[in-house]
Short mmCIF file of C-alpha atoms in Angstrom, two decimals:
data_model
loop_
_atom_site.label_atom_id
_atom_site.label_comp_id
_atom_site.label_asym_id
_atom_site.label_seq_id
_atom_site.Cartn_x
_atom_site.Cartn_y
_atom_site.Cartn_z
CA UNK A 70 102.39 207.39 91.19
CA UNK A 71 100.59 205.87 94.16
CA UNK A 72 96.98 206.82 94.87
CA UNK A 73 94.96 205.77 97.89
CA UNK A 74 95.32 202.28 99.13
CA UNK A 75 92.98 199.59 97.81
CA UNK A 76 91.43 197.27 100.40
CA UNK A 77 90.91 193.63 99.42
CA UNK A 78 89.06 190.99 101.44
CA UNK A 79 91.06 187.79 100.97
CA UNK A 80 88.32 185.64 102.48
CA UNK A 81 85.59 186.10 99.87
CA UNK A 82 84.75 183.95 96.84
CA UNK A 83 87.70 181.61 96.02
CA UNK A 84 89.17 182.78 99.32
CA UNK A 85 92.69 181.50 98.73
CA UNK A 86 95.98 182.09 96.94
CA UNK A 87 94.28 183.15 93.74
CA UNK A 88 92.93 186.39 95.27
CA UNK A 89 96.45 187.20 96.36
CA UNK A 90 97.89 186.50 92.89
CA UNK A 91 95.32 188.55 90.97
CA UNK A 92 95.27 191.49 93.37
CA UNK A 93 99.05 191.82 93.81
CA UNK A 94 99.67 191.51 90.04
CA UNK A 95 97.09 194.24 89.32
CA UNK A 96 98.41 196.39 92.17
CA UNK A 97 101.93 196.10 90.72
CA UNK A 98 100.77 196.88 87.17
CA UNK A 99 98.55 199.81 88.07
CA UNK A 100 100.76 201.29 90.79
CA UNK A 101 98.00 200.87 93.38
CA UNK A 102 99.04 200.43 97.03
CA UNK A 103 97.21 197.41 98.36
CA UNK A 104 96.11 195.89 101.63
CA UNK A 105 94.85 192.31 101.62
CA UNK A 106 93.19 191.08 104.82
CA UNK A 107 91.80 187.68 105.88
CA UNK A 108 94.26 185.89 103.59
CA UNK A 109 93.16 182.26 103.12
CA UNK A 110 90.91 182.79 106.13
CA UNK A 111 88.78 179.68 105.57
CA UNK A 112 91.59 177.26 104.68
CA UNK A 113 92.73 174.43 106.98
CA UNK A 114 96.10 176.23 107.31
CA UNK A 115 95.09 179.91 107.19
CA UNK A 116 97.38 182.72 106.09
CA UNK A 117 100.38 182.73 103.78
CA UNK A 118 102.05 179.43 102.84
CA UNK A 119 105.63 179.25 101.45
CA UNK A 120 104.47 179.34 97.81
CA UNK A 121 102.33 182.45 98.38
CA UNK A 122 105.17 184.16 100.19
CA UNK A 123 107.69 183.45 97.40
CA UNK A 124 105.23 184.84 94.83
CA UNK A 125 104.70 188.03 96.86
CA UNK A 126 108.42 188.52 97.36
CA UNK A 127 109.04 188.11 93.65
CA UNK A 128 106.43 190.76 92.79
CA UNK A 129 107.93 193.08 95.41
CA UNK A 130 111.41 192.59 93.96
CA UNK A 131 110.45 193.02 90.34
CA UNK A 132 109.06 196.48 91.05
CA UNK A 133 111.32 197.50 93.99
CA UNK A 134 108.16 197.76 96.09
CA UNK A 135 107.56 197.50 99.81
CA UNK A 136 105.85 194.60 101.50
CA UNK A 137 104.66 194.44 105.11
CA UNK A 138 103.27 191.41 106.94
CA UNK A 139 104.94 188.95 104.59
CA UNK A 140 105.64 185.89 106.72
CA UNK A 141 104.34 182.33 106.91
CA UNK A 142 100.89 182.23 108.54
CA UNK A 143 100.27 185.97 108.13
CA UNK A 144 96.67 186.84 107.20
CA UNK A 145 97.29 190.46 106.25
CA UNK A 146 99.79 192.13 103.93
CA UNK A 147 100.37 195.68 102.76
CA UNK A 148 102.05 196.12 99.38
CA UNK A 149 103.31 199.40 97.94
CA UNK A 150 104.47 198.95 94.33
CA UNK A 151 107.01 201.02 92.40
CA UNK A 152 108.24 200.89 88.80
CA UNK A 153 108.39 197.44 87.14
CA UNK A 154 111.86 196.51 85.94
CA UNK A 155 113.15 193.76 83.69
CA UNK A 156 116.19 191.60 84.33
CA UNK A 157 116.58 188.33 86.22
CA UNK A 158 114.02 187.55 88.92
CA UNK A 159 114.16 184.44 91.09
CA UNK A 160 111.43 182.82 93.15
CA UNK A 161 111.92 179.64 95.13
CA UNK A 162 109.00 178.07 97.00
CA UNK A 163 111.48 175.75 98.80
CA UNK A 164 108.63 173.19 98.67
CA UNK A 165 106.55 171.52 95.97
CA UNK A 166 104.66 174.84 95.65
CA UNK A 167 103.82 175.33 91.99
CA UNK A 168 106.16 177.12 89.59
CA UNK A 169 103.14 177.58 87.31
CA UNK A 170 101.34 179.66 89.93
CA UNK A 171 104.49 181.77 90.36
CA UNK A 172 104.38 182.31 86.61
CA UNK A 173 100.69 183.31 86.80
CA UNK A 174 101.39 186.13 89.22
CA UNK A 175 104.58 187.46 87.60
CA UNK A 176 103.94 187.17 83.87
CA UNK A 177 101.39 190.00 83.49
CA UNK A 178 103.75 192.31 85.42
CA UNK A 179 106.91 191.73 83.42
CA UNK A 180 105.00 192.28 80.15
CA UNK A 181 104.90 195.91 81.21
CA UNK A 182 108.51 196.13 82.41
CA UNK A 183 111.13 198.47 80.98
CA UNK A 184 113.29 195.69 79.50
CA UNK A 185 113.29 191.90 78.86
CA UNK A 186 112.94 189.57 81.85
CA UNK A 187 114.12 186.17 82.91
CA UNK A 188 112.06 184.49 85.62
CA UNK A 189 113.83 181.66 87.44
CA UNK A 190 111.10 179.74 89.22
CA UNK A 191 111.79 176.87 91.63
CA UNK A 192 109.38 174.41 93.24
CA UNK A 193 106.99 171.78 91.93
CA UNK A 194 106.51 171.48 88.16
CA UNK A 195 103.98 168.65 88.29
CA UNK A 196 102.23 169.12 91.63
CA UNK A 197 98.68 168.89 92.98
CA UNK A 198 96.22 171.81 93.13
CA UNK A 199 97.92 173.68 90.28
CA UNK A 200 98.47 173.41 86.53
CA UNK A 201 101.22 171.00 85.51
CA UNK A 202 104.07 172.72 83.68
CA UNK A 203 103.14 170.64 80.61
CA UNK A 204 99.71 172.31 80.66
CA UNK A 205 101.36 175.72 80.86
CA UNK A 206 103.56 174.95 77.85
CA UNK A 207 101.05 172.99 75.73
CA UNK A 208 97.77 174.83 76.41
CA UNK A 209 98.22 178.14 78.26
CA UNK A 210 101.19 179.33 76.17
CA UNK A 211 99.76 179.08 72.63
CA UNK A 212 96.45 180.64 73.71
CA UNK A 213 97.79 183.47 75.87
CA UNK A 214 100.23 184.41 73.08
CA UNK A 215 97.18 185.44 71.03
CA UNK A 216 97.20 188.61 73.18
CA UNK A 217 100.23 189.63 71.13
CA UNK A 218 103.35 188.56 73.01
CA UNK A 219 105.63 185.56 73.18
CA UNK A 220 107.50 183.84 75.95
CA UNK A 221 109.96 181.01 76.18
CA UNK A 222 109.63 178.37 78.90
CA UNK A 223 112.63 176.17 79.56
CA UNK A 224 112.05 173.22 81.93
CA UNK A 225 115.46 172.70 83.56
CA UNK A 226 114.37 170.20 86.21
CA UNK A 227 111.05 168.60 87.05
CA UNK A 228 109.94 168.48 90.69
CA UNK A 229 107.12 166.57 92.36
CA UNK A 230 105.22 166.47 95.62
CA UNK A 231 106.43 166.48 98.41
CA UNK A 232 110.06 167.41 97.65
CA UNK A 233 109.71 169.99 94.88
CA UNK A 234 113.17 170.77 93.54
CA UNK A 235 111.99 171.63 90.03
CA UNK A 236 113.18 174.65 88.06
CA UNK A 237 111.69 176.47 85.10
CA UNK A 238 113.16 179.49 83.34
CA UNK A 239 110.76 181.85 81.58
CA UNK A 240 112.08 184.53 79.24
CA UNK A 241 110.01 187.33 77.76
CA UNK A 242 110.20 190.81 76.32
CA UNK A 243 107.89 193.66 77.30
CA UNK A 244 105.04 194.86 75.08
CA UNK A 245 103.58 198.31 74.39
CA UNK A 246 100.06 196.96 74.90
CA UNK A 247 98.01 193.76 74.65
CA UNK A 248 95.63 192.91 71.81
CA UNK A 249 92.14 191.69 72.69
CA UNK A 250 91.24 188.09 71.84
CA UNK A 251 88.11 186.54 70.38
CA UNK A 252 87.79 182.83 71.11
CA UNK A 253 84.19 182.00 70.30
CA UNK A 254 84.43 179.48 67.47
CA UNK A 255 85.31 176.08 68.78
CA UNK A 256 85.49 174.07 65.55
CA UNK A 257 85.73 170.28 65.72
CA UNK A 258 88.30 168.11 67.47
CA UNK A 259 91.06 167.18 65.01
CA UNK A 260 93.69 165.52 67.21
CA UNK A 261 94.25 164.10 70.65
CA UNK A 262 97.74 163.59 72.06
CA UNK A 263 99.59 163.60 75.34
CA UNK A 264 102.31 162.30 77.58
CA UNK A 265 102.24 159.85 80.48
CA UNK A 266 105.37 160.13 82.62
CA UNK A 267 107.20 158.33 85.38
CA UNK A 268 110.16 159.78 87.27
CA UNK A 269 112.59 158.40 89.83
CA UNK A 270 112.04 154.86 91.08
CA UNK A 271 108.68 154.27 89.43
CA UNK A 272 108.69 151.52 86.77
CA UNK A 273 108.12 152.46 83.12
CA UNK A 274 105.17 150.05 83.05
CA UNK A 275 103.23 152.60 85.12
CA UNK A 276 103.55 155.15 82.28
CA UNK A 277 102.42 152.58 79.70
CA UNK A 278 99.44 151.55 81.87
CA UNK A 279 98.30 155.17 82.41
CA UNK A 280 98.51 155.85 78.67
CA UNK A 281 96.68 152.65 77.67
CA UNK A 282 93.85 153.18 80.19
CA UNK A 283 93.39 156.79 79.02
CA UNK A 284 93.28 155.75 75.36
CA UNK A 285 90.65 153.07 76.09
CA UNK A 286 88.51 155.56 77.98
CA UNK A 287 88.64 158.18 75.19
CA UNK A 288 87.94 155.59 72.45
CA UNK A 289 84.59 154.77 74.07
CA UNK A 290 83.44 158.29 73.27
CA UNK A 291 85.60 159.44 70.34
CA UNK A 292 86.09 156.58 67.90
CA UNK A 293 87.30 158.23 64.70
CA UNK A 294 90.52 159.85 65.93
CA UNK A 295 93.95 158.37 66.57
CA UNK A 296 94.84 159.04 70.21
CA UNK A 297 98.60 159.42 70.60
CA UNK A 298 99.72 159.34 74.23
CA UNK A 299 103.46 158.83 74.62
CA UNK A 300 104.72 157.00 77.72
CA UNK A 301 107.84 158.81 78.99
CA UNK A 302 110.58 157.96 81.47
CA UNK A 303 111.89 161.35 82.68
CA UNK A 304 115.71 161.40 82.43
CA UNK A 305 117.41 161.11 85.83
CA UNK A 306 119.23 164.43 85.43
CA UNK A 307 116.00 166.27 84.59
CA UNK A 308 113.74 165.09 87.40
CA UNK A 309 114.14 165.45 91.15
CA UNK A 310 112.39 162.84 93.28
CA UNK A 311 109.65 160.40 92.30
CA UNK A 312 106.40 161.05 90.50
CA UNK A 313 103.98 159.94 87.83
CA UNK A 314 101.19 161.59 85.94
CA UNK A 315 99.55 162.21 82.61
CA UNK A 316 98.32 165.11 80.48
CA UNK A 317 96.12 164.69 77.40
CA UNK A 318 95.41 167.51 74.95
CA UNK A 319 92.62 167.82 72.38
CA UNK A 320 93.15 170.28 69.54
CA UNK A 321 90.38 171.63 67.30
CA UNK A 322 90.15 172.83 63.70
CA UNK A 323 90.13 176.46 64.91
CA UNK A 324 93.18 176.05 67.16
CA UNK A 325 91.37 175.66 70.48
CA UNK A 326 93.11 173.48 73.04
CA UNK A 327 91.64 171.47 75.92
CA UNK A 328 93.33 169.29 78.48
CA UNK A 329 92.74 166.61 81.04
CA UNK A 330 95.46 165.72 83.50
CA UNK A 331 96.06 163.72 86.62
CA UNK A 332 98.90 162.91 88.99
CA UNK A 333 99.71 159.60 90.63
CA UNK A 334 99.44 159.31 94.40
CA UNK A 335 100.53 156.55 96.74
CA UNK A 336 98.01 153.71 96.62
CA UNK A 337 96.25 154.85 93.42
CA UNK A 338 96.69 152.44 90.55
CA UNK A 339 97.99 153.59 87.17
CA UNK A 340 94.77 152.84 85.28
CA UNK A 341 92.79 155.14 87.54
CA UNK A 342 95.24 158.01 86.97
CA UNK A 343 94.89 157.59 83.20
CA UNK A 344 91.09 157.32 83.35
CA UNK A 345 90.77 160.42 85.58
CA UNK A 346 92.69 162.49 83.03
CA UNK A 347 90.67 161.11 80.11
CA UNK A 348 87.38 161.80 81.88
CA UNK A 349 88.45 165.35 82.69
CA UNK A 350 89.30 165.94 79.02
CA UNK A 351 86.00 164.47 77.82
CA UNK A 352 84.04 166.60 80.33
CA UNK A 353 85.83 169.74 79.09
CA UNK A 354 84.96 168.81 75.49
CA UNK A 355 81.28 168.22 76.33
CA UNK A 356 80.91 171.73 77.74
CA UNK A 357 81.04 173.35 74.32
CA UNK A 358 83.45 176.14 75.28
CA UNK A 359 86.60 177.24 73.42
CA UNK A 360 88.75 177.00 76.58
CA UNK A 361 88.80 174.41 79.33
CA UNK A 362 87.89 175.07 82.95
CA UNK A 363 91.51 175.75 83.97
CA UNK A 364 92.30 178.22 81.23
CA UNK A 365 89.25 180.44 81.75
CA UNK A 366 90.44 182.11 84.96
CA UNK A 367 94.04 182.45 83.72
CA UNK A 368 92.90 184.59 80.76
CA UNK A 369 90.86 187.10 82.80
CA UNK A 370 93.73 189.39 83.84
CA UNK A 371 95.00 189.59 80.23
CA UNK A 372 91.49 190.39 78.94
CA UNK A 373 91.23 193.13 81.57
CA UNK A 374 94.53 194.73 80.48
CA UNK A 375 94.03 194.44 76.69
CA UNK A 376 92.97 197.36 74.50
CA UNK A 377 89.54 196.56 73.14
CA UNK A 378 86.84 193.95 73.58
CA UNK A 379 87.81 190.33 74.27
CA UNK A 380 85.40 187.40 74.17
CA UNK A 381 85.81 183.80 75.23
CA UNK A 382 83.28 181.00 75.19
CA UNK A 383 83.34 178.73 78.23
CA UNK A 384 81.54 175.90 79.94
CA UNK A 385 80.22 176.59 83.46
CA UNK A 386 82.03 179.64 84.87
CA UNK A 387 84.26 178.49 87.72
CA UNK A 388 84.61 180.12 91.11
CA UNK A 389 88.23 180.98 90.21
CA UNK A 390 87.00 182.81 87.12
CA UNK A 391 84.28 184.68 89.03
CA UNK A 392 86.92 185.69 91.57
CA UNK A 393 89.37 186.91 88.90
CA UNK A 394 86.58 188.96 87.26
CA UNK A 395 85.55 190.49 90.59
CA UNK A 396 89.07 191.75 91.35
CA UNK A 397 89.81 192.81 87.76
CA UNK A 398 86.69 194.98 87.98
CA UNK A 399 87.46 196.27 91.49
CA UNK A 400 91.14 197.07 90.89
CA UNK A 401 91.58 197.66 87.15
CA UNK A 402 88.05 198.98 86.50
CA UNK A 403 87.67 196.66 83.49
CA UNK A 404 84.06 195.84 82.54
CA UNK A 405 83.00 192.20 82.22
CA UNK A 406 79.73 190.61 81.19
CA UNK A 407 78.92 186.90 81.46
CA UNK A 408 75.97 185.72 79.36
CA UNK A 409 74.56 182.37 78.37
CA UNK A 410 75.68 181.53 74.81
CA UNK A 411 72.89 182.06 72.29
CA UNK A 412 74.43 179.88 69.56
CA UNK A 413 72.16 177.07 68.40
CA UNK A 414 74.81 174.41 68.88
CA UNK A 415 75.01 175.42 72.57
CA UNK A 416 71.26 175.33 73.22
CA UNK A 417 71.40 172.17 75.32
CA UNK A 418 74.73 172.96 76.96
CA UNK A 419 75.82 175.04 79.92
CA UNK A 420 77.85 177.41 77.73
CA UNK A 421 78.67 181.07 78.37
CA UNK A 422 80.30 184.04 76.66
CA UNK A 423 82.61 186.08 78.88
CA UNK A 424 83.11 189.50 77.35
CA UNK A 425 85.45 192.19 78.60
CA UNK A 426 86.07 195.80 77.69
CA UNK A 427 89.78 195.95 78.51
CA UNK A 428 91.40 199.04 80.01
CA UNK A 429 94.03 199.36 77.26
CA UNK A 430 97.00 199.34 79.63
CA UNK A 431 100.05 200.82 77.90
CA UNK A 432 103.65 200.26 78.90
CA UNK A 433 104.97 203.61 80.20
CA UNK A 434 108.56 202.48 79.59
CA UNK A 435 108.35 201.82 75.85
#
């Protein structure tokens, strides 16, 4: 199965955990032995952190592969994948490391397993520098399912920075192959909704204040739509530790979804958290794309694996997206083009079409 080893420079482009996630997932899927060097070379704490390590170990376990150099602080790993198997797979960051990033690395792999999988992911569900689990469920899930598969995401326990302690269970069945997607027609915004949460010792008033500030901010720009942001007190038995935050979703007539989100930090008042999320959502809507800036890079690996041509329309192409494209081309040999959108409505906007000729990966087990 294994050909010659692929060499990846972990210090280029995004230069962080994302290179590791994309390259190990593709290595696992394609049966390519992999060496990644200079892992997180430019970061303030170089090398593997606990969340990267738990992701690597999960990928190793779900294909009975071999992993060398996998320890905290290591800047080089060698991974030799074997056959992907279904069943129950557990990953625990032991920190507030993101369960959503664990899902990002493992999901493409288990789609091509021999049998259904259950991923038990532990860590932060609503943590900085990563999608909130609500984003994964409300935005990522309905869009990624357009590739022709379904998954179930059960939030058992929410966990926040710095303690973590959250748990999410993802269940999915394998597919024969993935369908390409075409997301180029944005339509018009038809509804805006969201949730503002507090957990632990934080007073419910904080949730109400975040929601109210976000609604006021959105109303300045979008006057004709009812904005429904629910303040939520997370039940004590479903949240570990203290946290607050907000996610706001805009849905369009063609089923596109955009989000803005923000998390509370010590010393930041509730209004500011709400306004940050609202401004992020409004900025994503102004760009004219069919996906927001956080979804674009998450779709690249699926576009690369699909059989046929996929197209998505985006705002400015992020460094994460450029990085995902680079490694999907290097490892999977998919072909991507990124062109300025030629649609009239996009003339004054920074809008692009990302097109991919997928490799038509088929599941050898089905």
